[in-house]
Amino acid sequence: MRRLSILGSTGSIGKQTLEVVRKAPSDFTVEALTCGSDIDALYDQIVEFRPKVCSVVDDKKAKELSPRLKDAGISTEVLSGKDGNIACATLESSDTVVGAIVGFAGLEPVYHAVLSGKDIALANKETLVAGGDIIMPLIREKGVMMLPIDSEHSAIWQCLKGEKREDLDRILITASGGPFRGMKRSELENVTVQDALHHPTWNMGGKITIDSATMMNKGLEIIEAHHLYGIECSRIDVVVHPQSVIHSMIRMKDGSVLAQMGKPSMVLPIEVALYYPDRGPAIVKEFDPFEAGLSNITFEPCDTEVFRLVKLAYEAGSRGGLVPTVMNAANESAVMAFLAGRIGFLDIEKTVFETVEKMESGISGMDLTLEAVCQTDKDARIYADEIINGKIKV
Ligand code: NAD
Ligand code: MG
């Protein structure tokens, strides 16, 4: 039985994690739930799963939630702010923390969870992109498990089971290609937020959906795989596979390629992580190659001249240190500005490139500590926001 603290329980991954728990309630207890501000969704989850503690980042919303729970006769303690998230991540009664917060905000709670000896089931890829060099050594030092939830990394992990790491030649990370696959640069100039939010195969939160449209999601995943599997970024290839049936592949040194297949649903990778090293019950309807209705499965290279953020992510991941921290922070700021209608689609990429270019010399040689990572994230956001403010459409 796993005793869970679910950070970001009201989001897409958080809700699907609770779907797994709902289907197999005797295999889990829910100890803590956290969210940013959606207290209506959190209230319903608390009524159903009765955690000991919950936390809401937004202080005012937390104060609204407390009396509602009291009136309903529910004793769940309500915490708030960043500290509330960390308290839920380090709760004595939980043994596993599900990292389902979006963005850099997920890093500190996960860091503290590892420090306090929890296993981590991680969806929040930005944690590894921005701070993989501090998180992964800590995981090894504390002897806890890092259980990947991101579907590609779950696929790679499942393929690697039983294989010797030195026999791995390359990782072939698959990508749907997003809504703008096949487009030219000129066609990307005027795409709208609505166009970018229309993902062809996956239903996900807003930030990752935009990252899929710019293909930065694949860039982040290359760096995530580098940290999880200790392999250089140059040995990770992106394979565009629009049908999203194969969730990633590995090539062994003898040339054999192993792949993991399934429906495009995050429930299965979440389940694989939470039941490791066992296998759980069938929760999603199993993939049936005859029912899938696919007349062919196709593979294409990723056009990094059109989707330039992928190229930048390769460079940032290879250079390591705080370069990916800067890239991630600038990307988060730019994606939020795009979603708010403040900048155009290609301005996301320009903001990220300019921020990395401006900050790279200042961060080289800095010690890699949690404080340095957090400070660099802050500085990069300030710089990215300055670029964004200069580009506001009036
Ligand atoms: P989402 O936006 O749907 O949900 C995010 C959750 O985090 C919500 O509960 C929200 O309240 C909470 N949150 C937001 N800002 C916060 C903050 N500052 N502090 C604390 N909590 C905060 O996002 P999602 O799509 O579920 O993605 C979560 C993470 O999982 C992301 O890192 C994403 O890249 C990764 N991921 C998602 C999917 C998917 O299918 N959705 C697939 C693979 C990986
Ligand atoms: Mg993924």
Tab-separated table of C-alpha atoms and ligand atoms in Angstrom:
chain	number	residue	atom	x	y	z
A	1	MET	CA	0.000	0.000	0.000
A	2	ARG	CA	1.273	3.462	-0.880
A	3	ARG	CA	0.419	6.427	1.334
A	4	LEU	CA	0.223	9.426	-0.942
A	5	SER	CA	0.756	13.161	-0.764
A	6	ILE	CA	-0.504	14.477	-4.099
A	7	LEU	CA	0.895	17.912	-4.928
A	8	GLY	CA	-1.218	19.679	-7.560
A	9	SER	CA	-4.184	17.341	-7.097
A	10	THR	CA	-6.671	19.594	-8.912
A	11	GLY	CA	-4.753	19.571	-12.205
A	12	SER	CA	-4.856	17.134	-15.096
A	13	ILE	CA	-2.272	14.714	-13.611
A	14	GLY	CA	-3.578	15.177	-10.064
A	15	LYS	CA	-7.116	14.218	-11.096
A	16	GLN	CA	-5.902	11.196	-13.059
A	17	THR	CA	-3.852	10.089	-10.032
A	18	LEU	CA	-7.031	10.155	-7.973
A	19	GLU	CA	-8.745	8.142	-10.716
A	20	VAL	CA	-6.175	5.381	-10.094
A	21	VAL	CA	-6.802	5.592	-6.330
A	22	ARG	CA	-10.583	5.531	-6.870
A	23	LYS	CA	-10.336	2.310	-8.894
A	24	ALA	CA	-8.163	0.528	-6.320
A	25	PRO	CA	-8.931	2.146	-2.944
A	26	SER	CA	-7.486	-0.715	-0.897
A	27	ASP	CA	-4.039	-0.163	-2.485
A	28	PHE	CA	-3.652	3.500	-1.422
A	29	THR	CA	-4.353	6.039	1.252
A	30	VAL	CA	-4.508	9.748	0.460
A	31	GLU	CA	-2.646	11.597	3.207
A	32	ALA	CA	-2.365	15.078	1.680
A	33	LEU	CA	-3.727	17.048	-1.279
A	34	THR	CA	-2.531	20.441	-2.511
A	35	CYS	CA	-3.515	22.972	-5.162
A	36	GLY	CA	-2.829	26.500	-6.362
A	37	SER	CA	-6.260	28.103	-5.971
A	38	ASP	CA	-9.091	25.845	-7.198
A	39	ILE	CA	-10.717	25.237	-3.803
A	40	ASP	CA	-13.998	23.985	-5.272
A	41	ALA	CA	-12.251	21.049	-6.930
A	42	LEU	CA	-10.103	20.522	-3.832
A	43	TYR	CA	-13.178	20.538	-1.560
A	44	ASP	CA	-14.799	17.740	-3.600
A	45	GLN	CA	-11.573	15.728	-3.487
A	46	ILE	CA	-11.309	16.194	0.286
A	47	VAL	CA	-14.907	15.050	0.783
A	48	GLU	CA	-14.193	11.934	-1.250
A	49	PHE	CA	-10.671	11.006	-0.103
A	50	ARG	CA	-10.495	12.518	3.435
A	51	PRO	CA	-6.789	13.433	3.598
A	52	LYS	CA	-5.257	14.418	6.957
A	53	VAL	CA	-3.926	17.678	5.542
A	54	CYS	CA	-4.447	19.879	2.502
A	55	SER	CA	-2.789	23.033	1.278
A	56	VAL	CA	-3.787	25.910	-0.994
A	57	VAL	CA	-1.088	28.263	-2.272
A	58	ASP	CA	-3.495	31.201	-2.323
A	59	ASP	CA	-3.839	32.318	1.301
A	60	LYS	CA	-7.256	33.941	0.868
A	61	LYS	CA	-8.683	30.837	-0.779
A	62	ALA	CA	-7.273	28.675	2.026
A	63	LYS	CA	-9.146	30.857	4.527
A	64	GLU	CA	-12.359	30.334	2.538
A	65	LEU	CA	-11.900	26.567	2.474
A	66	SER	CA	-11.448	26.062	6.254
A	67	PRO	CA	-15.005	27.022	7.361
A	68	ARG	CA	-16.538	25.034	4.487
A	69	LEU	CA	-14.802	21.896	5.706
A	70	LYS	CA	-15.716	22.605	9.334
A	71	ASP	CA	-19.381	23.082	8.388
A	72	ALA	CA	-19.305	19.702	6.645
A	73	GLY	CA	-17.809	18.084	9.756
A	74	ILE	CA	-14.498	17.289	8.011
A	75	SER	CA	-11.349	17.478	10.128
A	76	THR	CA	-8.759	17.876	7.313
A	77	GLU	CA	-6.225	20.503	8.376
A	78	VAL	CA	-5.882	23.415	5.919
A	79	LEU	CA	-2.439	24.902	5.290
A	80	SER	CA	-1.442	27.577	2.809
A	81	GLY	CA	1.370	29.155	0.824
A	82	LYS	CA	4.647	27.617	-0.244
A	83	ASP	CA	5.254	26.289	3.267
A	84	GLY	CA	1.927	24.455	3.182
A	85	ASN	CA	3.026	22.608	0.059
A	86	ILE	CA	6.329	21.677	1.678
A	87	ALA	CA	4.542	20.499	4.840
A	88	CYS	CA	2.328	18.211	2.725
A	89	ALA	CA	5.373	16.964	0.814
A	90	THR	CA	7.174	16.020	4.013
A	91	LEU	CA	4.182	14.723	6.000
A	92	GLU	CA	5.301	11.957	8.319
A	93	SER	CA	2.419	9.606	7.481
A	94	SER	CA	2.987	9.602	3.702
A	95	ASP	CA	5.614	7.483	1.961
A	96	THR	CA	5.166	8.669	-1.637
A	97	VAL	CA	4.844	12.170	-3.064
A	98	VAL	CA	3.169	12.634	-6.439
A	99	GLY	CA	4.762	15.702	-8.057
A	100	ALA	CA	1.926	17.043	-10.233
A	101	ILE	CA	2.430	20.789	-9.746
A	102	VAL	CA	3.092	22.587	-13.012
A	103	GLY	CA	6.361	24.442	-13.464
A	104	PHE	CA	9.285	25.417	-11.258
A	105	ALA	CA	6.921	25.812	-8.269
A	106	GLY	CA	7.075	22.017	-7.958
A	107	LEU	CA	10.823	21.892	-7.334
A	108	GLU	CA	11.126	22.962	-3.697
A	109	PRO	CA	8.397	20.665	-2.326
A	110	VAL	CA	9.909	17.726	-4.215
A	111	TYR	CA	13.400	18.596	-2.973
A	112	HIS	CA	12.163	18.617	0.631
A	113	ALA	CA	10.201	15.404	0.090
A	114	VAL	CA	13.390	13.655	-1.037
A	115	LEU	CA	15.269	15.101	1.945
A	116	SER	CA	12.665	13.580	4.243
A	117	GLY	CA	12.998	10.165	2.597
A	118	LYS	CA	9.874	9.984	0.416
A	119	ASP	CA	9.638	8.129	-2.873
A	120	ILE	CA	8.757	10.530	-5.683
A	121	ALA	CA	6.311	9.799	-8.503
A	122	LEU	CA	7.159	12.671	-10.804
A	123	ALA	CA	5.097	14.239	-13.584
A	124	ASN	CA	6.490	17.734	-12.979
A	125	LYS	CA	9.320	17.657	-15.546
A	126	GLU	CA	10.348	21.288	-14.874
A	127	THR	CA	11.710	20.113	-11.510
A	128	LEU	CA	14.293	17.955	-13.275
A	129	VAL	CA	14.986	20.439	-16.054
A	130	ALA	CA	15.676	23.304	-13.654
A	131	GLY	CA	17.187	21.313	-10.805
A	132	GLY	CA	18.052	17.794	-12.000
A	133	ASP	CA	21.685	18.252	-10.997
A	134	ILE	CA	20.671	18.781	-7.369
A	135	ILE	CA	17.637	16.460	-7.202
A	136	MET	CA	19.137	13.299	-8.724
A	137	PRO	CA	22.243	13.166	-6.468
A	138	LEU	CA	19.927	13.683	-3.476
A	139	ILE	CA	17.683	10.818	-4.664
A	140	ARG	CA	20.750	8.542	-4.730
A	141	GLU	CA	22.066	9.817	-1.407
A	142	LYS	CA	18.726	9.254	0.346
A	143	GLY	CA	18.139	5.887	-1.354
A	144	VAL	CA	14.578	6.805	-2.352
A	145	MET	CA	12.879	5.978	-5.649
A	146	MET	CA	12.267	8.357	-8.526
A	147	LEU	CA	9.242	6.909	-10.321
A	148	PRO	CA	8.666	8.641	-13.681
A	149	ILE	CA	5.092	9.538	-14.688
A	150	ASP	CA	5.751	11.462	-17.908
A	151	SER	CA	4.541	8.971	-20.538
A	152	GLU	CA	7.759	8.884	-22.578
A	153	HIS	CA	9.880	8.391	-19.474
A	154	SER	CA	7.539	5.723	-18.171
A	155	ALA	CA	7.897	3.966	-21.536
A	156	ILE	CA	11.694	4.193	-21.436
A	157	TRP	CA	11.723	2.987	-17.828
A	158	GLN	CA	9.549	-0.016	-18.654
A	159	CYS	CA	11.743	-0.885	-21.660
A	160	LEU	CA	14.908	-0.589	-19.552
A	161	LYS	CA	13.660	-3.021	-16.890
A	162	GLY	CA	16.007	-5.969	-16.764
A	163	GLU	CA	18.493	-4.404	-19.203
A	164	LYS	CA	22.053	-3.440	-18.243
A	165	ARG	CA	22.517	0.327	-18.475
A	166	GLU	CA	25.833	-0.120	-20.305
A	167	ASP	CA	23.982	-1.998	-23.063
A	168	LEU	CA	21.802	1.040	-23.851
A	169	ASP	CA	22.851	2.752	-27.071
A	170	ARG	CA	20.220	5.468	-27.669
A	171	ILE	CA	16.878	6.685	-26.389
A	172	LEU	CA	14.288	7.390	-29.100
A	173	ILE	CA	11.800	9.719	-27.520
A	174	THR	CA	8.524	9.973	-29.426
A	175	ALA	CA	6.527	13.164	-29.991
A	176	SER	CA	3.079	13.667	-31.483
A	177	GLY	CA	4.402	16.778	-33.248
A	178	GLY	CA	1.689	18.932	-31.666
A	179	PRO	CA	-0.959	20.970	-33.499
A	180	PHE	CA	1.526	22.709	-35.811
A	181	ARG	CA	3.371	19.675	-37.173
A	182	GLY	CA	4.454	20.247	-40.760
A	183	MET	CA	4.007	24.024	-40.642
A	184	LYS	CA	6.563	26.554	-41.907
A	185	ARG	CA	7.965	29.418	-39.808
A	186	SER	CA	5.860	31.932	-41.714
A	187	GLU	CA	2.698	29.970	-40.885
A	188	LEU	CA	3.556	30.038	-37.161
A	189	GLU	CA	3.650	33.852	-37.072
A	190	ASN	CA	-0.073	34.318	-36.631
A	191	VAL	CA	-1.298	31.198	-34.850
A	192	THR	CA	-3.639	31.986	-31.946
A	193	VAL	CA	-3.850	30.767	-28.363
A	194	GLN	CA	-6.903	28.721	-29.359
A	195	ASP	CA	-4.977	27.074	-32.226
A	196	ALA	CA	-2.092	26.253	-29.885
A	197	LEU	CA	-4.384	24.809	-27.203
A	198	HIS	CA	-5.880	22.368	-29.680
A	199	HIS	CA	-3.646	19.316	-29.188
A	200	PRO	CA	-4.283	16.495	-31.675
A	201	THR	CA	-3.901	13.493	-29.321
A	202	TRP	CA	-3.436	14.467	-25.651
A	203	ASN	CA	-5.737	16.297	-23.222
A	204	MET	CA	-3.486	18.145	-20.725
A	205	GLY	CA	-3.068	21.323	-18.651
A	206	GLY	CA	-2.561	24.679	-20.417
A	207	LYS	CA	1.191	25.116	-19.938
A	208	ILE	CA	2.226	21.699	-21.253
A	209	THR	CA	-0.206	22.037	-24.164
A	210	ILE	CA	1.550	25.231	-25.286
A	211	ASP	CA	4.926	23.536	-24.716
A	212	SER	CA	3.716	20.796	-27.060
A	213	ALA	CA	2.806	23.367	-29.695
A	214	THR	CA	6.273	24.993	-29.567
A	215	MET	CA	7.821	21.505	-29.156
A	216	MET	CA	9.615	22.815	-26.047
A	217	ASN	CA	7.853	19.957	-24.260
A	218	LYS	CA	10.149	17.579	-26.160
A	219	GLY	CA	13.139	19.752	-25.328
A	220	LEU	CA	12.241	19.591	-21.632
A	221	GLU	CA	11.755	15.826	-21.940
A	222	ILE	CA	15.213	15.333	-23.465
A	223	ILE	CA	16.737	16.976	-20.378
A	224	GLU	CA	14.370	15.028	-18.109
A	225	ALA	CA	15.503	11.742	-19.708
A	226	HIS	CA	19.147	12.802	-19.415
A	227	HIS	CA	18.729	13.174	-15.640
A	228	LEU	CA	16.541	10.122	-15.089
A	229	TYR	CA	18.652	7.696	-17.110
A	230	GLY	CA	22.125	9.242	-16.841
A	231	ILE	CA	22.549	9.462	-20.613
A	232	GLU	CA	23.992	12.412	-22.565
A	233	CYS	CA	21.475	14.547	-24.471
A	234	SER	CA	23.385	13.807	-27.686
A	235	ARG	CA	22.319	10.158	-27.364
A	236	ILE	CA	18.608	11.025	-27.212
A	237	ASP	CA	16.739	11.358	-30.531
A	238	VAL	CA	13.317	12.872	-31.103
A	239	VAL	CA	11.039	10.769	-33.323
A	240	VAL	CA	7.822	12.457	-34.427
A	241	HIS	CA	5.066	9.834	-34.344
A	242	PRO	CA	1.685	11.562	-34.802
A	243	GLN	CA	-0.481	8.590	-33.791
A	244	SER	CA	0.892	8.651	-30.186
A	245	VAL	CA	0.692	4.869	-29.870
A	246	ILE	CA	4.367	4.196	-29.173
A	247	HIS	CA	5.285	6.227	-26.099
A	248	SER	CA	9.055	5.925	-26.618
A	249	MET	CA	11.722	3.436	-27.602
A	250	ILE	CA	15.223	2.432	-26.589
A	251	ARG	CA	17.908	1.024	-28.881
A	252	MET	CA	20.332	-1.441	-27.348
A	253	LYS	CA	23.983	-1.777	-28.395
A	254	ASP	CA	23.165	-4.852	-30.539
A	255	GLY	CA	20.672	-2.754	-32.547
A	256	SER	CA	17.518	-4.212	-31.003
A	257	VAL	CA	14.813	-1.573	-30.475
A	258	LEU	CA	12.304	-1.935	-27.624
A	259	ALA	CA	9.088	0.087	-27.547
A	260	GLN	CA	6.206	0.559	-25.135
A	261	MET	CA	2.705	1.015	-26.541
A	262	GLY	CA	-0.639	2.117	-25.169
A	263	LYS	CA	-3.522	4.540	-25.545
A	264	PRO	CA	-2.712	8.235	-25.120
A	265	SER	CA	-3.871	8.338	-21.478
A	266	MET	CA	-1.793	9.336	-18.474
A	267	VAL	CA	-3.687	6.961	-16.183
A	268	LEU	CA	-1.498	4.017	-17.202
A	269	PRO	CA	1.899	5.692	-16.643
A	270	ILE	CA	0.627	7.004	-13.280
A	271	GLU	CA	-0.462	3.478	-12.376
A	272	VAL	CA	2.862	1.980	-13.503
A	273	ALA	CA	4.706	4.432	-11.228
A	274	LEU	CA	2.467	3.909	-8.193
A	275	TYR	CA	2.486	0.093	-8.347
A	276	TYR	CA	6.215	-0.307	-9.060
A	277	PRO	CA	7.740	-2.918	-8.884
A	278	ASP	CA	4.395	-4.732	-9.217
A	279	ARG	CA	1.701	-4.321	-11.863
A	280	GLY	CA	-1.724	-2.958	-10.898
A	281	PRO	CA	-5.191	-3.894	-12.151
A	282	ALA	CA	-6.492	-2.946	-15.624
A	283	ILE	CA	-7.860	0.565	-15.122
A	284	VAL	CA	-7.794	1.962	-18.658
A	285	LYS	CA	-9.344	-0.159	-21.382
A	286	GLU	CA	-6.410	-2.082	-22.797
A	287	PHE	CA	-4.848	-1.114	-26.114
A	288	ASP	CA	-6.088	-3.366	-28.892
A	289	PRO	CA	-4.151	-3.020	-32.158
A	290	PHE	CA	-7.189	-4.108	-34.175
A	291	GLU	CA	-9.564	-1.696	-32.462
A	292	ALA	CA	-7.145	1.239	-32.653
A	293	GLY	CA	-8.272	1.827	-36.248
A	294	LEU	CA	-4.796	2.784	-37.449
A	295	SER	CA	-3.954	1.831	-40.994
A	296	ASN	CA	-0.353	2.844	-40.451
A	297	ILE	CA	2.090	4.008	-37.797
A	298	THR	CA	4.496	6.677	-39.028
A	299	PHE	CA	7.805	8.203	-37.926
A	300	GLU	CA	9.325	11.532	-39.021
A	301	PRO	CA	12.302	13.593	-37.872
A	302	CYS	CA	11.668	16.721	-35.810
A	303	ASP	CA	12.236	19.923	-37.818
A	304	THR	CA	14.459	21.860	-35.416
A	305	GLU	CA	14.746	24.741	-37.913
A	306	VAL	CA	11.023	25.368	-37.436
A	307	PHE	CA	10.788	24.314	-33.793
A	308	ARG	CA	14.017	25.960	-32.648
A	309	LEU	CA	13.418	25.489	-28.932
A	310	VAL	CA	14.242	21.790	-29.356
A	311	LYS	CA	17.690	22.748	-30.629
A	312	LEU	CA	18.148	25.167	-27.721
A	313	ALA	CA	17.142	22.462	-25.234
A	314	TYR	CA	19.779	20.090	-26.667
A	315	GLU	CA	22.405	22.811	-26.194
A	316	ALA	CA	21.204	23.802	-22.716
A	317	GLY	CA	20.991	20.168	-21.597
A	318	SER	CA	24.490	19.421	-22.890
A	319	ARG	CA	25.940	22.461	-21.151
A	320	GLY	CA	24.108	21.665	-17.925
A	321	GLY	CA	24.615	23.654	-14.726
A	322	LEU	CA	22.170	26.539	-14.497
A	323	VAL	CA	21.642	26.997	-18.259
A	324	PRO	CA	18.544	24.726	-18.313
A	325	THR	CA	17.273	26.573	-15.198
A	326	VAL	CA	17.351	29.864	-17.127
A	327	MET	CA	15.812	28.302	-20.220
A	328	ASN	CA	12.988	26.776	-18.178
A	329	ALA	CA	12.209	29.997	-16.296
A	330	ALA	CA	12.139	32.120	-19.452
A	331	ASN	CA	9.916	29.559	-21.126
A	332	GLU	CA	7.455	29.564	-18.218
A	333	SER	CA	7.225	33.365	-18.258
A	334	ALA	CA	6.797	33.461	-22.025
A	335	VAL	CA	4.172	30.695	-22.113
A	336	MET	CA	2.124	32.486	-19.430
A	337	ALA	CA	2.374	35.756	-21.402
A	338	PHE	CA	1.281	33.971	-24.588
A	339	LEU	CA	-1.676	32.350	-22.800
A	340	ALA	CA	-2.658	35.792	-21.495
A	341	GLY	CA	-2.630	37.133	-25.071
A	342	ARG	CA	0.284	39.480	-24.363
A	343	ILE	CA	2.771	38.125	-26.904
A	344	GLY	CA	2.640	36.205	-30.155
A	345	PHE	CA	3.502	32.524	-30.581
A	346	LEU	CA	7.006	33.036	-31.971
A	347	ASP	CA	7.745	35.582	-29.226
A	348	ILE	CA	7.875	32.623	-26.811
A	349	GLU	CA	10.926	31.309	-28.598
A	350	LYS	CA	12.526	34.760	-28.968
A	351	THR	CA	12.095	35.456	-25.248
A	352	VAL	CA	13.721	32.166	-24.273
A	353	PHE	CA	16.660	32.553	-26.683
A	354	GLU	CA	17.310	36.166	-25.624
A	355	THR	CA	17.121	35.357	-21.907
A	356	VAL	CA	19.561	32.447	-22.209
A	357	GLU	CA	21.932	34.540	-24.314
A	358	LYS	CA	21.839	37.421	-21.838
A	359	MET	CA	22.300	35.330	-18.699
A	360	GLU	CA	24.619	32.495	-19.693
A	361	SER	CA	27.934	34.174	-18.885
A	362	GLY	CA	26.732	35.361	-15.445
A	363	ILE	CA	25.763	31.892	-14.297
A	364	SER	CA	28.746	29.903	-15.482
A	365	GLY	CA	30.823	28.496	-12.652
A	366	MET	CA	28.176	29.148	-9.982
A	367	ASP	CA	27.851	26.432	-7.320
A	368	LEU	CA	24.850	24.204	-7.829
A	369	THR	CA	22.740	24.562	-4.713
A	370	LEU	CA	18.998	24.843	-4.142
A	371	GLU	CA	19.499	28.543	-3.355
A	372	ALA	CA	21.422	29.148	-6.594
A	373	VAL	CA	18.766	27.341	-8.632
A	374	CYS	CA	15.936	29.365	-7.006
A	375	GLN	CA	17.796	32.670	-7.404
A	376	THR	CA	18.628	31.929	-11.044
A	377	ASP	CA	14.997	31.054	-11.727
A	378	LYS	CA	13.916	34.394	-10.213
A	379	ASP	CA	16.535	36.415	-12.128
A	380	ALA	CA	15.661	34.744	-15.429
A	381	ARG	CA	11.952	35.504	-14.932
A	382	ILE	CA	12.735	39.161	-14.258
A	383	TYR	CA	14.799	39.362	-17.426
A	384	ALA	CA	12.232	37.449	-19.511
A	385	ASP	CA	9.433	39.706	-18.217
A	386	GLU	CA	11.409	42.756	-19.307
A	387	ILE	CA	11.620	41.345	-22.817
A	388	ILE	CA	7.941	40.452	-22.743
A	389	ASN	CA	6.920	43.915	-21.523
A	390	GLY	CA	8.775	45.474	-24.425
A	391	LYS	CA	6.687	43.355	-26.768
A	392	ILE	CA	3.224	43.959	-25.404
A	393	LYS	CA	0.800	44.521	-28.250
A	394	VAL	CA	-1.104	47.793	-27.857
B	1	NAD	P1	-2.376	21.566	-14.617
B	1	NAD	O1	-2.214	22.998	-14.923
B	1	NAD	O2	-3.577	20.856	-15.110
B	1	NAD	O3	-2.348	21.374	-13.014
B	1	NAD	C1	-1.357	21.948	-12.221
B	1	NAD	C2	-1.617	21.727	-10.735
B	1	NAD	O4	-0.620	22.453	-9.996
B	1	NAD	C3	-2.967	22.254	-10.248
B	1	NAD	O5	-3.433	21.463	-9.175
B	1	NAD	C4	-2.629	23.658	-9.724
B	1	NAD	O6	-3.545	24.117	-8.752
B	1	NAD	C5	-1.260	23.421	-9.136
B	1	NAD	N1	-0.430	24.613	-9.133
B	1	NAD	C6	-0.300	25.526	-10.139
B	1	NAD	N2	0.590	26.488	-9.782
B	1	NAD	C7	1.014	26.166	-8.547
B	1	NAD	C8	1.946	26.769	-7.649
B	1	NAD	N3	2.577	27.914	-7.942
B	1	NAD	N4	2.184	26.153	-6.472
B	1	NAD	C9	1.532	25.018	-6.152
B	1	NAD	N5	0.626	24.406	-6.952
B	1	NAD	C10	0.386	24.970	-8.132
B	1	NAD	O7	-1.047	20.849	-15.083
B	1	NAD	P2	-0.856	19.328	-15.580
B	1	NAD	O8	-1.138	19.254	-17.025
B	1	NAD	O9	-1.514	18.398	-14.633
B	1	NAD	O10	0.727	19.191	-15.448
B	1	NAD	C11	1.377	19.023	-14.204
B	1	NAD	C12	2.819	18.621	-14.482
B	1	NAD	O11	2.836	17.332	-15.101
B	1	NAD	C13	3.544	19.567	-15.447
B	1	NAD	O12	4.865	19.707	-15.052
B	1	NAD	C14	3.465	18.838	-16.787
B	1	NAD	O13	4.542	19.137	-17.638
B	1	NAD	C15	3.528	17.382	-16.333
B	1	NAD	N6	2.895	16.440	-17.279
B	1	NAD	C16	1.573	16.568	-17.558
B	1	NAD	C17	0.971	15.681	-18.451
B	1	NAD	C18	-0.508	15.758	-18.759
B	1	NAD	O14	-1.017	14.922	-19.489
B	1	NAD	N7	-1.231	16.714	-18.225
B	1	NAD	C19	1.737	14.676	-19.066
B	1	NAD	C20	3.084	14.575	-18.738
B	1	NAD	C21	3.656	15.456	-17.837
B	2	MG	MG	5.464	13.533	-22.075
